[in-house]
mmCIF file of C-alpha atoms in Angstrom:
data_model
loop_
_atom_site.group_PDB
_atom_site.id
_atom_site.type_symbol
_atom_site.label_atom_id
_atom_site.label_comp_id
_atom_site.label_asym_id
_atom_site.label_seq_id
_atom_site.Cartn_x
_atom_site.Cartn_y
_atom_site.Cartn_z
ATOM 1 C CA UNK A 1 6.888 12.775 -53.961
ATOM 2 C CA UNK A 2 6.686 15.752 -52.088
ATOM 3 C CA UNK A 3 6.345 18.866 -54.655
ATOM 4 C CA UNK A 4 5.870 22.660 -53.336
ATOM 5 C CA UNK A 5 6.079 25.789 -54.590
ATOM 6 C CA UNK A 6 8.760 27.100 -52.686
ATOM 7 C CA UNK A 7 8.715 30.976 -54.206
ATOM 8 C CA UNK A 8 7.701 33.819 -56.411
ATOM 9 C CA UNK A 9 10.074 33.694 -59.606
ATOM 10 C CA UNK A 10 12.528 36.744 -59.455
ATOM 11 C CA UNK A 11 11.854 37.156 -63.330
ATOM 12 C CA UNK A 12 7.653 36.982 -63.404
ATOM 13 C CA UNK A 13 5.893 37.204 -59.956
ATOM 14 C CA UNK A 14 2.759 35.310 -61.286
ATOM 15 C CA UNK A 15 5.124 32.168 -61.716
ATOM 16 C CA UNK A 16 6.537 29.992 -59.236
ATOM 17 C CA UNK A 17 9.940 27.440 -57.942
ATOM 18 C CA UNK A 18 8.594 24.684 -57.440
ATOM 19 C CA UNK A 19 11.328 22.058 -54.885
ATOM 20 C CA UNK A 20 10.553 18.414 -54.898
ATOM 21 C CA UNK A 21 12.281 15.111 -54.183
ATOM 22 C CA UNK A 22 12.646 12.000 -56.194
ATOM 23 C CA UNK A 23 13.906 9.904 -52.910
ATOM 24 C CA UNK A 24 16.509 8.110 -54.443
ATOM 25 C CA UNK A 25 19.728 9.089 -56.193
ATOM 26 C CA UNK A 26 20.139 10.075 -59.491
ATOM 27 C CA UNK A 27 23.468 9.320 -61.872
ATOM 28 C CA UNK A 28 23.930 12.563 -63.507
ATOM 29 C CA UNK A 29 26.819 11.336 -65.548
ATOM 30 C CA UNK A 30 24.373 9.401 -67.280
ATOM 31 C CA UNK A 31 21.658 12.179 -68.242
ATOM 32 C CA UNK A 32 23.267 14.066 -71.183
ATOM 33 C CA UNK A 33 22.881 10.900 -73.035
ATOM 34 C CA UNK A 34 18.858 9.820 -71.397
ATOM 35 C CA UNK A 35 18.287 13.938 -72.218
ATOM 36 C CA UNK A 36 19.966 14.481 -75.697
ATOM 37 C CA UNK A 37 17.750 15.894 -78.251
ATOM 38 C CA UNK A 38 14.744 16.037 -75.983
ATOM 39 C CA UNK A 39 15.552 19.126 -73.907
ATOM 40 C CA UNK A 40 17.294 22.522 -74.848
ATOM 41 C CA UNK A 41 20.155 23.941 -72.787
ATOM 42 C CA UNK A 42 21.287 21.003 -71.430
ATOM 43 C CA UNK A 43 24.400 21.796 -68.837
ATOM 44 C CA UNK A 44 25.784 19.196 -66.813
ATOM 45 C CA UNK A 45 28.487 19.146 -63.979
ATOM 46 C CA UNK A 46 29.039 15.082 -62.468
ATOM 47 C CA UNK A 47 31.508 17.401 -60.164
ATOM 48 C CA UNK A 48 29.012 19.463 -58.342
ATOM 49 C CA UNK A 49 25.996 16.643 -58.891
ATOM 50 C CA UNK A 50 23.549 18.796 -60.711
ATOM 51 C CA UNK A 51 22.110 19.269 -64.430
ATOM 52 C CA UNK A 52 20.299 21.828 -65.446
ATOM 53 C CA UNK A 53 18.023 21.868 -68.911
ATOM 54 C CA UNK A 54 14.929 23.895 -70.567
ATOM 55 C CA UNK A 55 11.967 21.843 -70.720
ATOM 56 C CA UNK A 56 8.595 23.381 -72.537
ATOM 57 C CA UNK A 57 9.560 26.923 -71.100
ATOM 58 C CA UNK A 58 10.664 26.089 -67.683
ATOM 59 C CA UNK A 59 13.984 25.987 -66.007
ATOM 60 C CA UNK A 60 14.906 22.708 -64.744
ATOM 61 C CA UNK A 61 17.451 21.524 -62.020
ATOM 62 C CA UNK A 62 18.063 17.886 -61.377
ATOM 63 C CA UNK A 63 20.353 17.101 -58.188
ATOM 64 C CA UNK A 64 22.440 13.815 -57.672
ATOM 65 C CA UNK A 65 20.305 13.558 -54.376
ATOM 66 C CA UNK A 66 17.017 13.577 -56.049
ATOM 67 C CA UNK A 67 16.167 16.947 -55.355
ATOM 68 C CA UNK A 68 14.368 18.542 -58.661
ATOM 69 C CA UNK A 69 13.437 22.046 -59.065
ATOM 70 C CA UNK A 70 11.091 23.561 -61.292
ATOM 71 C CA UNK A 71 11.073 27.429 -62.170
ATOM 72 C CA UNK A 72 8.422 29.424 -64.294
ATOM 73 C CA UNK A 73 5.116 26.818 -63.025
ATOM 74 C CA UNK A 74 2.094 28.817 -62.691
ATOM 75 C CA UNK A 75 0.664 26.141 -60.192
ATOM 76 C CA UNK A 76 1.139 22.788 -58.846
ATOM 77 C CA UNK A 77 -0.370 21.108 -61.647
ATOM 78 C CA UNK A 78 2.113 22.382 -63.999
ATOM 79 C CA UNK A 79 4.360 21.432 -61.608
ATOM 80 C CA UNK A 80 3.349 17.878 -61.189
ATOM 81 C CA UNK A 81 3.027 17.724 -65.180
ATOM 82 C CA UNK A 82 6.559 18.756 -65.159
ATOM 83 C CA UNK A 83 8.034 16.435 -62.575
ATOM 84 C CA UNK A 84 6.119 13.442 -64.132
ATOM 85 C CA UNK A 85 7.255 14.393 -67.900
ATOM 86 C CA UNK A 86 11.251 14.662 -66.611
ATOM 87 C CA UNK A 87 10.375 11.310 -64.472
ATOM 88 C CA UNK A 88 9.986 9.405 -67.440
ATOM 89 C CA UNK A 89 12.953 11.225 -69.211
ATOM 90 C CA UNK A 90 15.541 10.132 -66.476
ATOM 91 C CA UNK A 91 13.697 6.866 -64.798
ATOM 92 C CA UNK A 92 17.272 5.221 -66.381
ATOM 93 C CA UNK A 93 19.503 7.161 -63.958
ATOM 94 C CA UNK A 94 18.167 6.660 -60.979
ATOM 95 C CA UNK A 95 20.054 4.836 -58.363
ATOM 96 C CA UNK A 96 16.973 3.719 -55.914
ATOM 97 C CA UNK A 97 17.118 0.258 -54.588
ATOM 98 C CA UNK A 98 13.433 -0.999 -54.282
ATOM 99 C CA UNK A 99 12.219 -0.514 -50.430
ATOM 100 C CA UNK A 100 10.461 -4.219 -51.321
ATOM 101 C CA UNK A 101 11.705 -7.163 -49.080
ATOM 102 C CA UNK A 102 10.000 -10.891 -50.352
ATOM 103 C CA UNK A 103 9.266 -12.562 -47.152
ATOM 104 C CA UNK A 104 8.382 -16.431 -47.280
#
């Protein structure tokens, strides 16, 4: 995955956006029930393809297209801690087909 840190937050300039990109799809209609109980502030809209929960202090945005952005990460570590913790919170949803091909 490709993770950056895309800006200065608006709210504390010593803390970061951080963009990224799963690189396959993601099912948000299925994420309130993956997410329940294990994040706070969990919003969800299947008609605009996004969710939106806190996660250990940060702001996080999960897009039907596999986008993912992070706000409030002091660095890409954090980030990366971050992307891998929600990774294994929502590995159910995603739509991916494997890019594997068997060849005899």
């Amino acid at each position: 995955m490709e993770l950056r840190l895309a800006r200065p937050c608006v709210d504390d300039p010593t803390r970061y956006t951080a963009e990224g990109n799963f690189g396959c799809r993601i099912s948000i209609e299925k994420l309130p029930s993956l997410l329940g109980g294990k994040v706070s502030g969990m919003r969800c809209s299947t008609r605009l393809g996004v969710a939106k929960f806190e996660l250990g202090g940060r702001t996080v945005m999960v897009y039907q297209n596999g986008r993912i952005d992070i706000r409030r990460v002091k660095d890409m570590a954090e980030a990366g801690s971050v992307v891998d913790e929600v990774r294994a919170l929502i590995s159910a949803a995603f739509t991916c087909t494997p890019a594997y091909t068997a060849r005899s």
